[in-house]
Amino acid sequence: MSAREVRRLMVTRHEVALLDVREEGAYAQAHPLLAASLPVSQLELQILDRVPRCSTTIVVYDDDGRLSLRAQEILRRLGYSDVRTLCGGLEGWRQTGYQLFQDVNSASKAFGELVEARRDTPSIPPQELRRLLDSGDNVVVLDSRRFDEFQTMTIPSAVSTPGAELVLRATSLAPDPATRIIVNCAGRTRSIIGAQSLLNAGLHGRVAALRDGAIGWSLAGLDLEHGAARRSDSTPLQETDAMRRRAREVAYRAGVRHIDVETLDFLRGDPIRTTYCFDVRQPAEFETRHASGFRNAPGGQLVQETDVSAPVRGARIVLHDPLGARADMTASWLAQMGWDTYVLDDLAPCEATGPDRPQLPPLPQHGLIAADALAEKLSAQTVQVLDLGPSPERARAHIPGSWFVIRSMMAEALQALGPPKPLVLCSPDGVLAAFAAPEVEALTGAAPMVLQGGLAAWRARGLPVEAGLGDLLSPTTDVYKRPYEGVGNGHAAMRAYIDWEHGLVEQLARDASHGFVVI
């Protein structure tokens, strides 16, 4: 399929999933605005949830066509019936004259910049916030990211209030109408969307975003707090009904439609449209009890990472939240981003419990080895372990003596390894290793073993692990490192990142394919 045909489908809101099957590090260097990163290395682990309808038009691309061919083979084996490659790959898109974007979640970040430009969302510079905090002014700082990101680093005194929780909880955290509310995130997007959510819901005159977020705070030479544990859900809710009404009004203005269970069943039964169903609460609430068929996608992260949760452009999105406000406010943003968005009003039957677990195709048949048996073979130096897990997880803990390998680079890795001993494949829970086993057998002519239960089983047995990346057979391009995640020349990288975000509105205008409408 040509770049023009793909773009035409996107602009006219016909369903299409444009999937970049390179590793995330390559994707972050350049990609079309509405393309989603889904590396061929991870296809079986993610595709059933991310593209749930097997007749969806899927267009895959890479740099030279090799990964696209492998992705087509895997997708067709899994039952996807309309899989195409992008003519000319990424270069074909470029040569057609279309824009290429950097970083990850680029569409959401560009949308956030457009919101600020169109609504003139107020912001406060880091030095001014520092002065207010030091002087004991009546101010509260709400961090709109996930709790784990908040714990990594945040503004001193900030309270973790993930995006969709802001409208529901702001008046409980700041009951005095004179209290100034400052919303922050790591950079800009969630600060802007969070602050504008509160403004859209009627909290005028006392809300602002922290300009450039925690990155701006660092660039100003101010110290961040690490390991904070302050959470908004520890504060009793106040004015819940009022905030629900306000969120509902915003959703109506954005064109969100509200449906009952019977209509949801009708949408789900449509064989020619994809319907994503998301419960937008925080994971702990979701795990307690939730409606069957709804995946967990906390609202703030769903707006921030729409390409991850819903890569099928042109699909429907149905949101659910028993309290209503979080679903309505999240839906209002998705509708402005061009999604066909609904909120389920009925209290759907909530019989499911536990965490959100990915759908997986059947695992290939393969030989398994238990952790204790592998430990004996490693001690005798009679096997070689290849670690296929994500590089950040490997840096935290890996089996001593194992080699890091990216699945899509397996052929090159095996060649570099030389004549191998019998191979054992490892991944965090053993699933990715199982899917990679047939490929390794095809490359070597010998069936590898798979560590049963993966690294989790190894650690559960109390067997030793090492920190750090250790021995590498592949570069660590499987993930994109944010500028605040220990990259070299950190301040220069952070400044370049902020400058890039500031330039997104102009690039959106040049691209002209997004369909964003800011109310």
PDB file of N, CA, C and O in Angstrom, residues 407-479:
ATOM      1  N   ARG A 407      15.409 -10.198  19.758  1.00  0.00           N
ATOM      2  CA  ARG A 407      14.894 -11.288  18.926  1.00  0.00           C
ATOM      3  C   ARG A 407      15.021 -10.988  17.440  1.00  0.00           C
ATOM      4  O   ARG A 407      15.408 -11.864  16.655  1.00  0.00           O
ATOM      5  N   SER A 408      14.709  -9.754  17.028  1.00  0.00           N
ATOM      6  CA  SER A 408      14.755  -9.425  15.607  1.00  0.00           C
ATOM      7  C   SER A 408      16.176  -9.410  15.057  1.00  0.00           C
ATOM      8  O   SER A 408      16.372  -9.373  13.844  1.00  0.00           O
ATOM      9  N   MET A 409      17.170  -9.455  15.933  1.00  0.00           N
ATOM     10  CA  MET A 409      18.576  -9.438  15.533  1.00  0.00           C
ATOM     11  C   MET A 409      19.255 -10.768  15.834  1.00  0.00           C
ATOM     12  O   MET A 409      20.476 -10.848  15.943  1.00  0.00           O
ATOM     13  N   MET A 410      18.453 -11.817  15.975  1.00  0.00           N
ATOM     14  CA  MET A 410      18.971 -13.104  16.405  1.00  0.00           C
ATOM     15  C   MET A 410      20.010 -13.675  15.444  1.00  0.00           C
ATOM     16  O   MET A 410      21.039 -14.219  15.864  1.00  0.00           O
ATOM     17  N   ALA A 411      19.776 -13.569  14.138  1.00  0.00           N
ATOM     18  CA  ALA A 411      20.717 -14.155  13.173  1.00  0.00           C
ATOM     19  C   ALA A 411      22.098 -13.538  13.316  1.00  0.00           C
ATOM     20  O   ALA A 411      23.115 -14.250  13.352  1.00  0.00           O
ATOM     21  N   GLU A 412      22.135 -12.213  13.430  1.00  0.00           N
ATOM     22  CA  GLU A 412      23.427 -11.539  13.589  1.00  0.00           C
ATOM     23  C   GLU A 412      24.064 -11.904  14.922  1.00  0.00           C
ATOM     24  O   GLU A 412      25.293 -12.072  15.011  1.00  0.00           O
ATOM     25  N   ALA A 413      23.244 -12.022  15.963  1.00  0.00           N
ATOM     26  CA  ALA A 413      23.772 -12.349  17.288  1.00  0.00           C
ATOM     27  C   ALA A 413      24.389 -13.736  17.306  1.00  0.00           C
ATOM     28  O   ALA A 413      25.481 -13.943  17.862  1.00  0.00           O
ATOM     29  N   LEU A 414      23.717 -14.702  16.700  1.00  0.00           N
ATOM     30  CA  LEU A 414      24.244 -16.069  16.690  1.00  0.00           C
ATOM     31  C   LEU A 414      25.544 -16.147  15.893  1.00  0.00           C
ATOM     32  O   LEU A 414      26.461 -16.894  16.251  1.00  0.00           O
ATOM     33  N   GLN A 415      25.633 -15.387  14.838  1.00  0.00           N
ATOM     34  CA  GLN A 415      26.869 -15.369  14.050  1.00  0.00           C
ATOM     35  C   GLN A 415      28.015 -14.794  14.874  1.00  0.00           C
ATOM     36  O   GLN A 415      29.142 -15.302  14.837  1.00  0.00           O
ATOM     37  N   ALA A 416      27.730 -13.745  15.640  1.00  0.00           N
ATOM     38  CA  ALA A 416      28.763 -13.145  16.484  1.00  0.00           C
ATOM     39  C   ALA A 416      29.157 -14.064  17.627  1.00  0.00           C
ATOM     40  O   ALA A 416      30.314 -14.057  18.065  1.00  0.00           O
ATOM     41  N   LEU A 417      28.205 -14.883  18.103  1.00  0.00           N
ATOM     42  CA  LEU A 417      28.481 -15.789  19.220  1.00  0.00           C
ATOM     43  C   LEU A 417      29.422 -16.907  18.821  1.00  0.00           C
ATOM     44  O   LEU A 417      30.170 -17.438  19.640  1.00  0.00           O
ATOM     45  N   GLY A 418      29.436 -17.251  17.542  1.00  0.00           N
ATOM     46  CA  GLY A 418      30.294 -18.327  17.086  1.00  0.00           C
ATOM     47  C   GLY A 418      29.677 -19.683  17.365  1.00  0.00           C
ATOM     48  O   GLY A 418      28.503 -19.791  17.736  1.00  0.00           O
ATOM     49  N   PRO A 419      30.451 -20.764  17.184  1.00  0.00           N
ATOM     50  CA  PRO A 419      29.918 -22.115  17.434  1.00  0.00           C
ATOM     51  C   PRO A 419      29.390 -22.214  18.862  1.00  0.00           C
ATOM     52  O   PRO A 419      30.170 -22.174  19.816  1.00  0.00           O
ATOM     53  N   PRO A 420      28.060 -22.306  19.022  1.00  0.00           N
ATOM     54  CA  PRO A 420      27.517 -22.234  20.379  1.00  0.00           C
ATOM     55  C   PRO A 420      27.468 -23.590  21.069  1.00  0.00           C
ATOM     56  O   PRO A 420      27.456 -24.643  20.454  1.00  0.00           O
ATOM     57  N   LYS A 421      27.419 -23.501  22.391  1.00  0.00           N
ATOM     58  CA  LYS A 421      27.011 -24.644  23.190  1.00  0.00           C
ATOM     59  C   LYS A 421      25.500 -24.784  23.017  1.00  0.00           C
ATOM     60  O   LYS A 421      24.854 -23.924  22.427  1.00  0.00           O
ATOM     61  N   PRO A 422      24.915 -25.854  23.530  1.00  0.00           N
ATOM     62  CA  PRO A 422      23.444 -25.921  23.521  1.00  0.00           C
ATOM     63  C   PRO A 422      22.846 -24.656  24.129  1.00  0.00           C
ATOM     64  O   PRO A 422      23.326 -24.144  25.141  1.00  0.00           O
ATOM     65  N   LEU A 423      21.814 -24.146  23.484  1.00  0.00           N
ATOM     66  CA  LEU A 423      21.256 -22.845  23.858  1.00  0.00           C
ATOM     67  C   LEU A 423      20.030 -22.986  24.755  1.00  0.00           C
ATOM     68  O   LEU A 423      19.209 -23.893  24.574  1.00  0.00           O
ATOM     69  N   VAL A 424      19.932 -22.072  25.703  1.00  0.00           N
ATOM     70  CA  VAL A 424      18.737 -21.910  26.531  1.00  0.00           C
ATOM     71  C   VAL A 424      18.259 -20.476  26.358  1.00  0.00           C
ATOM     72  O   VAL A 424      19.050 -19.533  26.501  1.00  0.00           O
ATOM     73  N   LEU A 425      16.991 -20.316  26.046  1.00  0.00           N
ATOM     74  CA  LEU A 425      16.418 -18.990  25.859  1.00  0.00           C
ATOM     75  C   LEU A 425      15.685 -18.564  27.127  1.00  0.00           C
ATOM     76  O   LEU A 425      14.970 -19.357  27.746  1.00  0.00           O
ATOM     77  N   CYS A 426      15.871 -17.298  27.486  1.00  0.00           N
ATOM     78  CA  CYS A 426      15.250 -16.765  28.702  1.00  0.00           C
ATOM     79  C   CYS A 426      14.563 -15.450  28.371  1.00  0.00           C
ATOM     80  O   CYS A 426      15.041 -14.679  27.544  1.00  0.00           O
ATOM     81  N   SER A 427      13.428 -15.198  29.003  1.00  0.00           N
ATOM     82  CA  SER A 427      12.746 -13.906  28.956  1.00  0.00           C
ATOM     83  C   SER A 427      12.081 -13.721  30.318  1.00  0.00           C
ATOM     84  O   SER A 427      12.124 -14.626  31.151  1.00  0.00           O
ATOM     85  N   PRO A 428      11.491 -12.564  30.599  1.00  0.00           N
ATOM     86  CA  PRO A 428      10.998 -12.317  31.963  1.00  0.00           C
ATOM     87  C   PRO A 428      10.090 -13.411  32.518  1.00  0.00           C
ATOM     88  O   PRO A 428      10.228 -13.813  33.675  1.00  0.00           O
ATOM     89  N   ASP A 429       9.131 -13.901  31.701  1.00  0.00           N
ATOM     90  CA  ASP A 429       8.242 -14.961  32.178  1.00  0.00           C
ATOM     91  C   ASP A 429       8.297 -16.208  31.303  1.00  0.00           C
ATOM     92  O   ASP A 429       7.510 -17.136  31.483  1.00  0.00           O
ATOM     93  N   GLY A 430       9.199 -16.223  30.335  1.00  0.00           N
ATOM     94  CA  GLY A 430       9.368 -17.374  29.464  1.00  0.00           C
ATOM     95  C   GLY A 430       8.529 -17.340  28.199  1.00  0.00           C
ATOM     96  O   GLY A 430       8.756 -18.148  27.291  1.00  0.00           O
ATOM     97  N   VAL A 431       7.591 -16.393  28.089  1.00  0.00           N
ATOM     98  CA  VAL A 431       6.678 -16.389  26.946  1.00  0.00           C
ATOM     99  C   VAL A 431       7.385 -15.951  25.670  1.00  0.00           C
ATOM    100  O   VAL A 431       7.304 -16.615  24.629  1.00  0.00           O
ATOM    101  N   LEU A 432       8.085 -14.821  25.706  1.00  0.00           N
ATOM    102  CA  LEU A 432       8.795 -14.353  24.519  1.00  0.00           C
ATOM    103  C   LEU A 432       9.822 -15.382  24.068  1.00  0.00           C
ATOM    104  O   LEU A 432       9.984 -15.635  22.863  1.00  0.00           O
ATOM    105  N   ALA A 433      10.504 -16.007  25.003  1.00  0.00           N
ATOM    106  CA  ALA A 433      11.489 -17.036  24.660  1.00  0.00           C
ATOM    107  C   ALA A 433      10.821 -18.196  23.931  1.00  0.00           C
ATOM    108  O   ALA A 433      11.383 -18.758  22.978  1.00  0.00           O
ATOM    109  N   ALA A 434       9.611 -18.551  24.350  1.00  0.00           N
ATOM    110  CA  ALA A 434       8.901 -19.654  23.696  1.00  0.00           C
ATOM    111  C   ALA A 434       8.582 -19.309  22.246  1.00  0.00           C
ATOM    112  O   ALA A 434       8.720 -20.158  21.351  1.00  0.00           O
ATOM    113  N   PHE A 435       8.158 -18.083  21.985  1.00  0.00           N
ATOM    114  CA  PHE A 435       7.852 -17.695  20.604  1.00  0.00           C
ATOM    115  C   PHE A 435       9.110 -17.616  19.744  1.00  0.00           C
ATOM    116  O   PHE A 435       9.053 -17.820  18.531  1.00  0.00           O
ATOM    117  N   ALA A 436      10.240 -17.315  20.363  1.00  0.00           N
ATOM    118  CA  ALA A 436      11.484 -17.202  19.601  1.00  0.00           C
ATOM    119  C   ALA A 436      12.132 -18.554  19.334  1.00  0.00           C
ATOM    120  O   ALA A 436      12.969 -18.668  18.434  1.00  0.00           O
ATOM    121  N   ALA A 437      11.773 -19.593  20.080  1.00  0.00           N
ATOM    122  CA  ALA A 437      12.452 -20.889  19.980  1.00  0.00           C
ATOM    123  C   ALA A 437      12.428 -21.481  18.565  1.00  0.00           C
ATOM    124  O   ALA A 437      13.466 -21.941  18.075  1.00  0.00           O
ATOM    125  N   PRO A 438      11.288 -21.495  17.853  1.00  0.00           N
ATOM    126  CA  PRO A 438      11.303 -22.057  16.498  1.00  0.00           C
ATOM    127  C   PRO A 438      12.228 -21.306  15.554  1.00  0.00           C
ATOM    128  O   PRO A 438      12.851 -21.909  14.668  1.00  0.00           O
ATOM    129  N   GLU A 439      12.354 -19.996  15.724  1.00  0.00           N
ATOM    130  CA  GLU A 439      13.241 -19.220  14.875  1.00  0.00           C
ATOM    131  C   GLU A 439      14.702 -19.577  15.129  1.00  0.00           C
ATOM    132  O   GLU A 439      15.509 -19.669  14.201  1.00  0.00           O
ATOM    133  N   VAL A 440      15.043 -19.755  16.408  1.00  0.00           N
ATOM    134  CA  VAL A 440      16.423 -20.134  16.741  1.00  0.00           C
ATOM    135  C   VAL A 440      16.731 -21.516  16.189  1.00  0.00           C
ATOM    136  O   VAL A 440      17.825 -21.762  15.652  1.00  0.00           O
ATOM    137  N   GLU A 441      15.774 -22.429  16.278  1.00  0.00           N
ATOM    138  CA  GLU A 441      15.991 -23.770  15.723  1.00  0.00           C
ATOM    139  C   GLU A 441      16.202 -23.700  14.212  1.00  0.00           C
ATOM    140  O   GLU A 441      17.067 -24.392  13.657  1.00  0.00           O
ATOM    141  N   ALA A 442      15.441 -22.843  13.531  1.00  0.00           N
ATOM    142  CA  ALA A 442      15.603 -22.713  12.080  1.00  0.00           C
ATOM    143  C   ALA A 442      16.972 -22.146  11.720  1.00  0.00           C
ATOM    144  O   ALA A 442      17.562 -22.510  10.703  1.00  0.00           O
ATOM    145  N   LEU A 443      17.502 -21.276  12.574  1.00  0.00           N
ATOM    146  CA  LEU A 443      18.798 -20.656  12.298  1.00  0.00           C
ATOM    147  C   LEU A 443      19.967 -21.574  12.620  1.00  0.00           C
ATOM    148  O   LEU A 443      21.005 -21.530  11.942  1.00  0.00           O
ATOM    149  N   THR A 444      19.816 -22.411  13.645  1.00  0.00           N
ATOM    150  CA  THR A 444      20.945 -23.225  14.110  1.00  0.00           C
ATOM    151  C   THR A 444      20.840 -24.690  13.734  1.00  0.00           C
ATOM    152  O   THR A 444      21.835 -25.423  13.777  1.00  0.00           O
ATOM    153  N   GLY A 445      19.632 -25.140  13.424  1.00  0.00           N
ATOM    154  CA  GLY A 445      19.432 -26.554  13.153  1.00  0.00           C
ATOM    155  C   GLY A 445      19.294 -27.395  14.400  1.00  0.00           C
ATOM    156  O   GLY A 445      19.177 -28.617  14.321  1.00  0.00           O
ATOM    157  N   ALA A 446      19.300 -26.751  15.555  1.00  0.00           N
ATOM    158  CA  ALA A 446      19.153 -27.478  16.822  1.00  0.00           C
ATOM    159  C   ALA A 446      18.096 -26.781  17.666  1.00  0.00           C
ATOM    160  O   ALA A 446      18.066 -25.547  17.761  1.00  0.00           O
ATOM    161  N   ALA A 447      17.231 -27.564  18.291  1.00  0.00           N
ATOM    162  CA  ALA A 447      16.156 -26.981  19.101  1.00  0.00           C
ATOM    163  C   ALA A 447      16.723 -26.460  20.425  1.00  0.00           C
ATOM    164  O   ALA A 447      17.361 -27.215  21.172  1.00  0.00           O
ATOM    165  N   PRO A 448      16.519 -25.180  20.735  1.00  0.00           N
ATOM    166  CA  PRO A 448      16.955 -24.676  22.033  1.00  0.00           C
ATOM    167  C   PRO A 448      15.979 -25.087  23.122  1.00  0.00           C
ATOM    168  O   PRO A 448      14.847 -25.477  22.841  1.00  0.00           O
ATOM    169  N   MET A 449      16.418 -25.008  24.351  1.00  0.00           N
ATOM    170  CA  MET A 449      15.521 -25.159  25.481  1.00  0.00           C
ATOM    171  C   MET A 449      15.063 -23.770  25.925  1.00  0.00           C
ATOM    172  O   MET A 449      15.704 -22.763  25.626  1.00  0.00           O
ATOM    173  N   VAL A 450      13.940 -23.729  26.628  1.00  0.00           N
ATOM    174  CA  VAL A 450      13.386 -22.479  27.147  1.00  0.00           C
ATOM    175  C   VAL A 450      13.314 -22.591  28.665  1.00  0.00           C
ATOM    176  O   VAL A 450      12.827 -23.604  29.195  1.00  0.00           O
ATOM    177  N   LEU A 451      13.821 -21.570  29.344  1.00  0.00           N
ATOM    178  CA  LEU A 451      13.761 -21.567  30.806  1.00  0.00           C
ATOM    179  C   LEU A 451      12.306 -21.475  31.247  1.00  0.00           C
ATOM    180  O   LEU A 451      11.614 -20.490  30.967  1.00  0.00           O
ATOM    181  N   GLN A 452      11.825 -22.517  31.908  1.00  0.00           N
ATOM    182  CA  GLN A 452      10.429 -22.576  32.334  1.00  0.00           C
ATOM    183  C   GLN A 452      10.141 -21.471  33.348  1.00  0.00           C
ATOM    184  O   GLN A 452      10.805 -21.360  34.375  1.00  0.00           O
ATOM    185  N   GLY A 453       9.162 -20.625  33.029  1.00  0.00           N
ATOM    186  CA  GLY A 453       8.816 -19.526  33.929  1.00  0.00           C
ATOM    187  C   GLY A 453       9.741 -18.340  33.824  1.00  0.00           C
ATOM    188  O   GLY A 453       9.541 -17.331  34.512  1.00  0.00           O
ATOM    189  N   GLY A 454      10.764 -18.426  33.000  1.00  0.00           N
ATOM    190  CA  GLY A 454      11.654 -17.304  32.746  1.00  0.00           C
ATOM    191  C   GLY A 454      12.435 -16.836  33.961  1.00  0.00           C
ATOM    192  O   GLY A 454      12.627 -17.576  34.940  1.00  0.00           O
ATOM    193  N   LEU A 455      12.890 -15.608  33.888  1.00  0.00           N
ATOM    194  CA  LEU A 455      13.689 -15.043  34.972  1.00  0.00           C
ATOM    195  C   LEU A 455      12.908 -15.005  36.279  1.00  0.00           C
ATOM    196  O   LEU A 455      13.498 -15.156  37.369  1.00  0.00           O
ATOM    197  N   ALA A 456      11.588 -14.832  36.194  1.00  0.00           N
ATOM    198  CA  ALA A 456      10.779 -14.807  37.418  1.00  0.00           C
ATOM    199  C   ALA A 456      10.913 -16.113  38.181  1.00  0.00           C
ATOM    200  O   ALA A 456      11.035 -16.119  39.415  1.00  0.00           O
ATOM    201  N   ALA A 457      10.907 -17.246  37.463  1.00  0.00           N
ATOM    202  CA  ALA A 457      11.054 -18.542  38.119  1.00  0.00           C
ATOM    203  C   ALA A 457      12.462 -18.709  38.683  1.00  0.00           C
ATOM    204  O   ALA A 457      12.647 -19.279  39.772  1.00  0.00           O
ATOM    205  N   TRP A 458      13.448 -18.233  37.954  1.00  0.00           N
ATOM    206  CA  TRP A 458      14.843 -18.288  38.434  1.00  0.00           C
ATOM    207  C   TRP A 458      14.983 -17.542  39.763  1.00  0.00           C
ATOM    208  O   TRP A 458      15.565 -18.057  40.728  1.00  0.00           O
ATOM    209  N   ARG A 459      14.408 -16.345  39.819  1.00  0.00           N
ATOM    210  CA  ARG A 459      14.524 -15.550  41.043  1.00  0.00           C
ATOM    211  C   ARG A 459      13.692 -16.146  42.177  1.00  0.00           C
ATOM    212  O   ARG A 459      14.072 -16.058  43.350  1.00  0.00           O
ATOM    213  N   ALA A 460      12.554 -16.741  41.820  1.00  0.00           N
ATOM    214  CA  ALA A 460      11.715 -17.356  42.853  1.00  0.00           C
ATOM    215  C   ALA A 460      12.431 -18.501  43.547  1.00  0.00           C
ATOM    216  O   ALA A 460      12.140 -18.802  44.713  1.00  0.00           O
ATOM    217  N   ARG A 461      13.358 -19.149  42.855  1.00  0.00           N
ATOM    218  CA  ARG A 461      14.143 -20.224  43.451  1.00  0.00           C
ATOM    219  C   ARG A 461      15.322 -19.704  44.258  1.00  0.00           C
ATOM    220  O   ARG A 461      16.099 -20.481  44.820  1.00  0.00           O
ATOM    221  N   GLY A 462      15.487 -18.376  44.314  1.00  0.00           N
ATOM    222  CA  GLY A 462      16.577 -17.790  45.089  1.00  0.00           C
ATOM    223  C   GLY A 462      17.930 -17.905  44.408  1.00  0.00           C
ATOM    224  O   GLY A 462      18.964 -17.768  45.073  1.00  0.00           O
ATOM    225  N   LEU A 463      17.932 -18.118  43.105  1.00  0.00           N
ATOM    226  CA  LEU A 463      19.194 -18.265  42.369  1.00  0.00           C
ATOM    227  C   LEU A 463      19.784 -16.884  42.090  1.00  0.00           C
ATOM    228  O   LEU A 463      19.075 -15.883  42.028  1.00  0.00           O
ATOM    229  N   PRO A 464      21.103 -16.808  41.920  1.00  0.00           N
ATOM    230  CA  PRO A 464      21.770 -15.499  41.847  1.00  0.00           C
ATOM    231  C   PRO A 464      21.451 -14.747  40.561  1.00  0.00           C
ATOM    232  O   PRO A 464      21.233 -15.342  39.497  1.00  0.00           O
ATOM    233  N   VAL A 465      21.428 -13.428  40.677  1.00  0.00           N
ATOM    234  CA  VAL A 465      21.267 -12.542  39.520  1.00  0.00           C
ATOM    235  C   VAL A 465      22.336 -11.456  39.606  1.00  0.00           C
ATOM    236  O   VAL A 465      22.903 -11.197  40.666  1.00  0.00           O
ATOM    237  N   GLU A 466      22.571 -10.844  38.465  1.00  0.00           N
ATOM    238  CA  GLU A 466      23.498  -9.725  38.395  1.00  0.00           C
ATOM    239  C   GLU A 466      22.765  -8.484  37.907  1.00  0.00           C
ATOM    240  O   GLU A 466      21.803  -8.588  37.143  1.00  0.00           O
ATOM    241  N   ALA A 467      23.231  -7.320  38.336  1.00  0.00           N
ATOM    242  CA  ALA A 467      22.724  -6.052  37.811  1.00  0.00           C
ATOM    243  C   ALA A 467      23.647  -5.573  36.693  1.00  0.00           C
ATOM    244  O   ALA A 467      24.765  -6.067  36.532  1.00  0.00           O
ATOM    245  N   GLY A 468      23.148  -4.614  35.920  1.00  0.00           N
ATOM    246  CA  GLY A 468      23.922  -4.105  34.795  1.00  0.00           C
ATOM    247  C   GLY A 468      23.584  -4.853  33.518  1.00  0.00           C
ATOM    248  O   GLY A 468      22.966  -5.911  33.534  1.00  0.00           O
ATOM    249  N   LEU A 469      24.021  -4.316  32.394  1.00  0.00           N
ATOM    250  CA  LEU A 469      23.694  -4.932  31.114  1.00  0.00           C
ATOM    251  C   LEU A 469      24.501  -6.189  30.840  1.00  0.00           C
ATOM    252  O   LEU A 469      24.035  -7.097  30.160  1.00  0.00           O
ATOM    253  N   GLY A 470      25.717  -6.268  31.344  1.00  0.00           N
ATOM    254  CA  GLY A 470      26.520  -7.469  31.133  1.00  0.00           C
ATOM    255  C   GLY A 470      26.892  -7.658  29.671  1.00  0.00           C
ATOM    256  O   GLY A 470      27.113  -6.703  28.922  1.00  0.00           O
ATOM    257  N   ASP A 471      26.967  -8.912  29.244  1.00  0.00           N
ATOM    258  CA  ASP A 471      27.407  -9.252  27.892  1.00  0.00           C
ATOM    259  C   ASP A 471      26.291  -8.985  26.882  1.00  0.00           C
ATOM    260  O   ASP A 471      25.157  -9.416  27.061  1.00  0.00           O
ATOM    261  N   LEU A 472      26.653  -8.308  25.800  1.00  0.00           N
ATOM    262  CA  LEU A 472      25.668  -7.903  24.794  1.00  0.00           C
ATOM    263  C   LEU A 472      25.995  -8.528  23.443  1.00  0.00           C
ATOM    264  O   LEU A 472      27.134  -8.444  22.974  1.00  0.00           O
ATOM    265  N   LEU A 473      24.997  -9.146  22.826  1.00  0.00           N
ATOM    266  CA  LEU A 473      25.105  -9.576  21.437  1.00  0.00           C
ATOM    267  C   LEU A 473      24.309  -8.669  20.505  1.00  0.00           C
ATOM    268  O   LEU A 473      24.406  -8.789  19.284  1.00  0.00           O
ATOM    269  N   SER A 474      23.497  -7.788  21.087  1.00  0.00           N
ATOM    270  CA  SER A 474      22.706  -6.815  20.319  1.00  0.00           C
ATOM    271  C   SER A 474      22.840  -5.467  21.006  1.00  0.00           C
ATOM    272  O   SER A 474      23.029  -5.391  22.231  1.00  0.00           O
ATOM    273  N   PRO A 475      22.736  -4.370  20.257  1.00  0.00           N
ATOM    274  CA  PRO A 475      22.719  -3.052  20.893  1.00  0.00           C
ATOM    275  C   PRO A 475      21.407  -2.859  21.649  1.00  0.00           C
ATOM    276  O   PRO A 475      20.396  -3.498  21.340  1.00  0.00           O
ATOM    277  N   THR A 476      21.411  -1.981  22.626  1.00  0.00           N
ATOM    278  CA  THR A 476      20.215  -1.786  23.456  1.00  0.00           C
ATOM    279  C   THR A 476      19.272  -0.762  22.799  1.00  0.00           C
ATOM    280  O   THR A 476      18.866   0.227  23.403  1.00  0.00           O
ATOM    281  N   THR A 477      18.903  -1.065  21.560  1.00  0.00           N
ATOM    282  CA  THR A 477      17.979  -0.194  20.820  1.00  0.00           C
ATOM    283  C   THR A 477      16.540  -0.670  20.936  1.00  0.00           C
ATOM    284  O   THR A 477      15.661  -0.170  20.231  1.00  0.00           O
ATOM    285  N   ASP A 478      16.286  -1.648  21.804  1.00  0.00           N
ATOM    286  CA  ASP A 478      14.926  -2.163  21.950  1.00  0.00           C
ATOM    287  C   ASP A 478      14.010  -1.159  22.631  1.00  0.00           C
ATOM    288  O   ASP A 478      12.783  -1.261  22.511  1.00  0.00           O
ATOM    289  N   VAL A 479      14.569  -0.215  23.366  1.00  0.00           N
ATOM    290  CA  VAL A 479      13.762   0.820  24.010  1.00  0.00           C
ATOM    291  C   VAL A 479      14.390   2.182  23.745  1.00  0.00           C
ATOM    292  O   VAL A 479      15.588   2.304  23.509  1.00  0.00           O
TER     293      VAL A 479
END
